[in-house]
């Protein structure tokens, strides 16, 4: 069986509204924060969330299609990494700003 190929949008085709939509969902934002904290490429099994593997796969597919992450398969293992440098070039400061924000849903938000 041939290795599964993952498609990724070219960075110049990535649209701001698509990135923001993908990041607006709390689980996907948690995934991106985890990847940013880990730095570099990680196996899916390193993404430790209390969700089913199929749900994780769904969220990673949305992030990949939005241009936020890239995936590759090696044998039976799948690896994922944040496209942080490419996103920084396309939308300077966006990822840093999103990652720095506190979340009301997680109890981290502090009203002024």
mmCIF file with all atom_site columns, C-alpha atoms in Angstrom:
data_model
loop_
_atom_site.group_PDB
_atom_site.id
_atom_site.type_symbol
_atom_site.label_atom_id
_atom_site.label_alt_id
_atom_site.label_comp_id
_atom_site.label_asym_id
_atom_site.label_entity_id
_atom_site.label_seq_id
_atom_site.pdbx_PDB_ins_code
_atom_site.Cartn_x
_atom_site.Cartn_y
_atom_site.Cartn_z
_atom_site.occupancy
_atom_site.B_iso_or_equiv
_atom_site.pdbx_formal_charge
_atom_site.auth_seq_id
_atom_site.auth_comp_id
_atom_site.auth_asym_id
_atom_site.auth_atom_id
_atom_site.pdbx_PDB_model_num
ATOM 1   C CA . UNK A 1 1   ? 0.000   0.000  0.000  1.00 0.00 ? 1   UNK A CA 1
ATOM 2   C CA . UNK A 1 2   ? 1.402   3.410  -0.982 1.00 0.00 ? 2   UNK A CA 1
ATOM 3   C CA . UNK A 1 3   ? 2.003   6.004  1.735  1.00 0.00 ? 3   UNK A CA 1
ATOM 4   C CA . UNK A 1 4   ? -0.828  8.436  2.238  1.00 0.00 ? 4   UNK A CA 1
ATOM 5   C CA . UNK A 1 5   ? -0.112  11.882 0.852  1.00 0.00 ? 5   UNK A CA 1
ATOM 6   C CA . UNK A 1 6   ? -1.396  14.905 2.734  1.00 0.00 ? 6   UNK A CA 1
ATOM 7   C CA . UNK A 1 7   ? -2.304  17.980 0.725  1.00 0.00 ? 7   UNK A CA 1
ATOM 8   C CA . UNK A 1 8   ? -1.425  21.408 2.037  1.00 0.00 ? 8   UNK A CA 1
ATOM 9   C CA . UNK A 1 9   ? -2.402  24.763 0.590  1.00 0.00 ? 9   UNK A CA 1
ATOM 10  C CA . UNK A 1 10  ? 0.413   26.930 -0.716 1.00 0.00 ? 10  UNK A CA 1
ATOM 11  C CA . UNK A 1 11  ? 1.084   29.724 1.759  1.00 0.00 ? 11  UNK A CA 1
ATOM 12  C CA . UNK A 1 12  ? 0.076   32.360 -0.799 1.00 0.00 ? 12  UNK A CA 1
ATOM 13  C CA . UNK A 1 13  ? -3.342  30.663 -1.072 1.00 0.00 ? 13  UNK A CA 1
ATOM 14  C CA . UNK A 1 14  ? -3.971  30.687 2.674  1.00 0.00 ? 14  UNK A CA 1
ATOM 15  C CA . UNK A 1 15  ? -6.717  33.161 3.557  1.00 0.00 ? 15  UNK A CA 1
ATOM 16  C CA . UNK A 1 16  ? -6.924  35.052 6.831  1.00 0.00 ? 16  UNK A CA 1
ATOM 17  C CA . UNK A 1 17  ? -10.608 34.272 7.383  1.00 0.00 ? 17  UNK A CA 1
ATOM 18  C CA . UNK A 1 18  ? -9.918  30.536 6.949  1.00 0.00 ? 18  UNK A CA 1
ATOM 19  C CA . UNK A 1 19  ? -7.055  30.605 9.467  1.00 0.00 ? 19  UNK A CA 1
ATOM 20  C CA . UNK A 1 20  ? -9.117  32.564 11.987 1.00 0.00 ? 20  UNK A CA 1
ATOM 21  C CA . UNK A 1 21  ? -12.073 30.223 11.531 1.00 0.00 ? 21  UNK A CA 1
ATOM 22  C CA . UNK A 1 22  ? -9.880  27.183 12.173 1.00 0.00 ? 22  UNK A CA 1
ATOM 23  C CA . UNK A 1 23  ? -8.349  28.804 15.270 1.00 0.00 ? 23  UNK A CA 1
ATOM 24  C CA . UNK A 1 24  ? -11.722 29.920 16.638 1.00 0.00 ? 24  UNK A CA 1
ATOM 25  C CA . UNK A 1 25  ? -12.612 26.407 17.799 1.00 0.00 ? 25  UNK A CA 1
ATOM 26  C CA . UNK A 1 26  ? -11.264 25.750 21.343 1.00 0.00 ? 26  UNK A CA 1
ATOM 27  C CA . UNK A 1 27  ? -9.901  22.242 20.696 1.00 0.00 ? 27  UNK A CA 1
ATOM 28  C CA . UNK A 1 28  ? -8.052  23.346 17.578 1.00 0.00 ? 28  UNK A CA 1
ATOM 29  C CA . UNK A 1 29  ? -6.632  26.336 19.422 1.00 0.00 ? 29  UNK A CA 1
ATOM 30  C CA . UNK A 1 30  ? -5.399  23.977 22.159 1.00 0.00 ? 30  UNK A CA 1
ATOM 31  C CA . UNK A 1 31  ? -3.756  21.780 19.517 1.00 0.00 ? 31  UNK A CA 1
ATOM 32  C CA . UNK A 1 32  ? -1.980  24.783 17.993 1.00 0.00 ? 32  UNK A CA 1
ATOM 33  C CA . UNK A 1 33  ? -0.841  25.947 21.429 1.00 0.00 ? 33  UNK A CA 1
ATOM 34  C CA . UNK A 1 34  ? 0.524   22.479 22.183 1.00 0.00 ? 34  UNK A CA 1
ATOM 35  C CA . UNK A 1 35  ? 2.389   22.361 18.877 1.00 0.00 ? 35  UNK A CA 1
ATOM 36  C CA . UNK A 1 36  ? 3.807   25.842 19.452 1.00 0.00 ? 36  UNK A CA 1
ATOM 37  C CA . UNK A 1 37  ? 5.013   24.847 22.921 1.00 0.00 ? 37  UNK A CA 1
ATOM 38  C CA . UNK A 1 38  ? 6.588   21.607 21.662 1.00 0.00 ? 38  UNK A CA 1
ATOM 39  C CA . UNK A 1 39  ? 8.404   23.230 18.720 1.00 0.00 ? 39  UNK A CA 1
ATOM 40  C CA . UNK A 1 40  ? 9.129   21.194 15.629 1.00 0.00 ? 40  UNK A CA 1
ATOM 41  C CA . UNK A 1 41  ? 7.454   18.133 14.245 1.00 0.00 ? 41  UNK A CA 1
ATOM 42  C CA . UNK A 1 42  ? 5.548   15.808 16.565 1.00 0.00 ? 42  UNK A CA 1
ATOM 43  C CA . UNK A 1 43  ? 3.819   12.462 16.236 1.00 0.00 ? 43  UNK A CA 1
ATOM 44  C CA . UNK A 1 44  ? 0.052   12.547 16.644 1.00 0.00 ? 44  UNK A CA 1
ATOM 45  C CA . UNK A 1 45  ? 0.423   10.401 19.765 1.00 0.00 ? 45  UNK A CA 1
ATOM 46  C CA . UNK A 1 46  ? 2.309   13.316 21.381 1.00 0.00 ? 46  UNK A CA 1
ATOM 47  C CA . UNK A 1 47  ? -0.826  15.452 21.174 1.00 0.00 ? 47  UNK A CA 1
ATOM 48  C CA . UNK A 1 48  ? -2.285  14.507 24.517 1.00 0.00 ? 48  UNK A CA 1
ATOM 49  C CA . UNK A 1 49  ? -5.936  15.557 24.581 1.00 0.00 ? 49  UNK A CA 1
ATOM 50  C CA . UNK A 1 50  ? -8.918  13.701 26.047 1.00 0.00 ? 50  UNK A CA 1
ATOM 51  C CA . UNK A 1 51  ? -10.531 13.175 22.634 1.00 0.00 ? 51  UNK A CA 1
ATOM 52  C CA . UNK A 1 52  ? -10.947 10.198 20.326 1.00 0.00 ? 52  UNK A CA 1
ATOM 53  C CA . UNK A 1 53  ? -8.311  9.604  17.657 1.00 0.00 ? 53  UNK A CA 1
ATOM 54  C CA . UNK A 1 54  ? -10.953 10.191 14.973 1.00 0.00 ? 54  UNK A CA 1
ATOM 55  C CA . UNK A 1 55  ? -11.825 13.559 16.525 1.00 0.00 ? 55  UNK A CA 1
ATOM 56  C CA . UNK A 1 56  ? -8.158  14.541 16.665 1.00 0.00 ? 56  UNK A CA 1
ATOM 57  C CA . UNK A 1 57  ? -7.809  13.526 13.021 1.00 0.00 ? 57  UNK A CA 1
ATOM 58  C CA . UNK A 1 58  ? -10.812 15.696 12.114 1.00 0.00 ? 58  UNK A CA 1
ATOM 59  C CA . UNK A 1 59  ? -9.399  18.762 13.900 1.00 0.00 ? 59  UNK A CA 1
ATOM 60  C CA . UNK A 1 60  ? -5.942  18.268 12.377 1.00 0.00 ? 60  UNK A CA 1
ATOM 61  C CA . UNK A 1 61  ? -7.491  17.995 8.909  1.00 0.00 ? 61  UNK A CA 1
ATOM 62  C CA . UNK A 1 62  ? -9.272  21.330 9.383  1.00 0.00 ? 62  UNK A CA 1
ATOM 63  C CA . UNK A 1 63  ? -6.041  22.948 10.615 1.00 0.00 ? 63  UNK A CA 1
ATOM 64  C CA . UNK A 1 64  ? -4.125  21.432 7.678  1.00 0.00 ? 64  UNK A CA 1
ATOM 65  C CA . UNK A 1 65  ? -6.693  22.582 5.105  1.00 0.00 ? 65  UNK A CA 1
ATOM 66  C CA . UNK A 1 66  ? -6.594  26.079 6.629  1.00 0.00 ? 66  UNK A CA 1
ATOM 67  C CA . UNK A 1 67  ? -2.815  26.144 6.209  1.00 0.00 ? 67  UNK A CA 1
ATOM 68  C CA . UNK A 1 68  ? -2.039  26.234 9.944  1.00 0.00 ? 68  UNK A CA 1
ATOM 69  C CA . UNK A 1 69  ? -0.288  22.853 10.230 1.00 0.00 ? 69  UNK A CA 1
ATOM 70  C CA . UNK A 1 70  ? 1.395   20.403 7.919  1.00 0.00 ? 70  UNK A CA 1
ATOM 71  C CA . UNK A 1 71  ? 1.264   16.624 8.194  1.00 0.00 ? 71  UNK A CA 1
ATOM 72  C CA . UNK A 1 72  ? 3.295   13.770 6.836  1.00 0.00 ? 72  UNK A CA 1
ATOM 73  C CA . UNK A 1 73  ? 3.054   10.017 7.117  1.00 0.00 ? 73  UNK A CA 1
ATOM 74  C CA . UNK A 1 74  ? 5.995   7.721  7.720  1.00 0.00 ? 74  UNK A CA 1
ATOM 75  C CA . UNK A 1 75  ? 4.997   4.075  7.715  1.00 0.00 ? 75  UNK A CA 1
ATOM 76  C CA . UNK A 1 76  ? 2.057   3.787  10.094 1.00 0.00 ? 76  UNK A CA 1
ATOM 77  C CA . UNK A 1 77  ? 2.955   6.952  12.012 1.00 0.00 ? 77  UNK A CA 1
ATOM 78  C CA . UNK A 1 78  ? 1.673   10.418 11.254 1.00 0.00 ? 78  UNK A CA 1
ATOM 79  C CA . UNK A 1 79  ? 3.578   13.570 12.151 1.00 0.00 ? 79  UNK A CA 1
ATOM 80  C CA . UNK A 1 80  ? 2.328   17.131 12.401 1.00 0.00 ? 80  UNK A CA 1
ATOM 81  C CA . UNK A 1 81  ? 4.011   20.514 12.717 1.00 0.00 ? 81  UNK A CA 1
ATOM 82  C CA . UNK A 1 82  ? 2.926   24.110 12.953 1.00 0.00 ? 82  UNK A CA 1
ATOM 83  C CA . UNK A 1 83  ? 3.536   26.223 9.841  1.00 0.00 ? 83  UNK A CA 1
ATOM 84  C CA . UNK A 1 84  ? 4.578   29.089 12.090 1.00 0.00 ? 84  UNK A CA 1
ATOM 85  C CA . UNK A 1 85  ? 7.302   30.594 9.877  1.00 0.00 ? 85  UNK A CA 1
ATOM 86  C CA . UNK A 1 86  ? 5.116   30.462 6.780  1.00 0.00 ? 86  UNK A CA 1
ATOM 87  C CA . UNK A 1 87  ? 2.158   31.982 8.650  1.00 0.00 ? 87  UNK A CA 1
ATOM 88  C CA . UNK A 1 88  ? 4.416   34.697 10.059 1.00 0.00 ? 88  UNK A CA 1
ATOM 89  C CA . UNK A 1 89  ? 5.488   35.596 6.528  1.00 0.00 ? 89  UNK A CA 1
ATOM 90  C CA . UNK A 1 90  ? 1.894   35.654 5.281  1.00 0.00 ? 90  UNK A CA 1
ATOM 91  C CA . UNK A 1 91  ? 0.245   37.293 8.320  1.00 0.00 ? 91  UNK A CA 1
ATOM 92  C CA . UNK A 1 92  ? 2.953   38.956 10.455 1.00 0.00 ? 92  UNK A CA 1
ATOM 93  C CA . UNK A 1 93  ? 2.212   38.784 14.177 1.00 0.00 ? 93  UNK A CA 1
ATOM 94  C CA . UNK A 1 94  ? -1.046  36.846 13.818 1.00 0.00 ? 94  UNK A CA 1
ATOM 95  C CA . UNK A 1 95  ? 0.003   33.563 15.365 1.00 0.00 ? 95  UNK A CA 1
ATOM 96  C CA . UNK A 1 96  ? 1.935   35.268 18.159 1.00 0.00 ? 96  UNK A CA 1
ATOM 97  C CA . UNK A 1 97  ? -1.110  37.406 18.978 1.00 0.00 ? 97  UNK A CA 1
ATOM 98  C CA . UNK A 1 98  ? -3.532  34.469 18.914 1.00 0.00 ? 98  UNK A CA 1
ATOM 99  C CA . UNK A 1 99  ? -1.251  32.338 21.096 1.00 0.00 ? 99  UNK A CA 1
ATOM 100 C CA . UNK A 1 100 ? -0.798  35.174 23.593 1.00 0.00 ? 100 UNK A CA 1
ATOM 101 C CA . UNK A 1 101 ? -4.548  35.732 24.068 1.00 0.00 ? 101 UNK A CA 1
ATOM 102 C CA . UNK A 1 102 ? -6.272  34.385 27.136 1.00 0.00 ? 102 UNK A CA 1
ATOM 103 C CA . UNK A 1 103 ? -9.377  32.254 26.721 1.00 0.00 ? 103 UNK A CA 1
ATOM 104 C CA . UNK A 1 104 ? -12.684 32.876 28.441 1.00 0.00 ? 104 UNK A CA 1
ATOM 105 C CA . UNK A 1 105 ? -13.637 29.186 27.919 1.00 0.00 ? 105 UNK A CA 1
ATOM 106 C CA . UNK A 1 106 ? -10.570 27.921 29.776 1.00 0.00 ? 106 UNK A CA 1
ATOM 107 C CA . UNK A 1 107 ? -10.911 30.289 32.709 1.00 0.00 ? 107 UNK A CA 1
ATOM 108 C CA . UNK A 1 108 ? -7.707  32.124 31.764 1.00 0.00 ? 108 UNK A CA 1
ATOM 109 C CA . UNK A 1 109 ? -9.410  35.369 30.813 1.00 0.00 ? 109 UNK A CA 1
ATOM 110 C CA . UNK A 1 110 ? -9.011  38.282 33.179 1.00 0.00 ? 110 UNK A CA 1
ATOM 111 C CA . UNK A 1 111 ? -11.311 41.234 32.519 1.00 0.00 ? 111 UNK A CA 1
ATOM 112 C CA . UNK A 1 112 ? -9.654  44.648 32.903 1.00 0.00 ? 112 UNK A CA 1
#
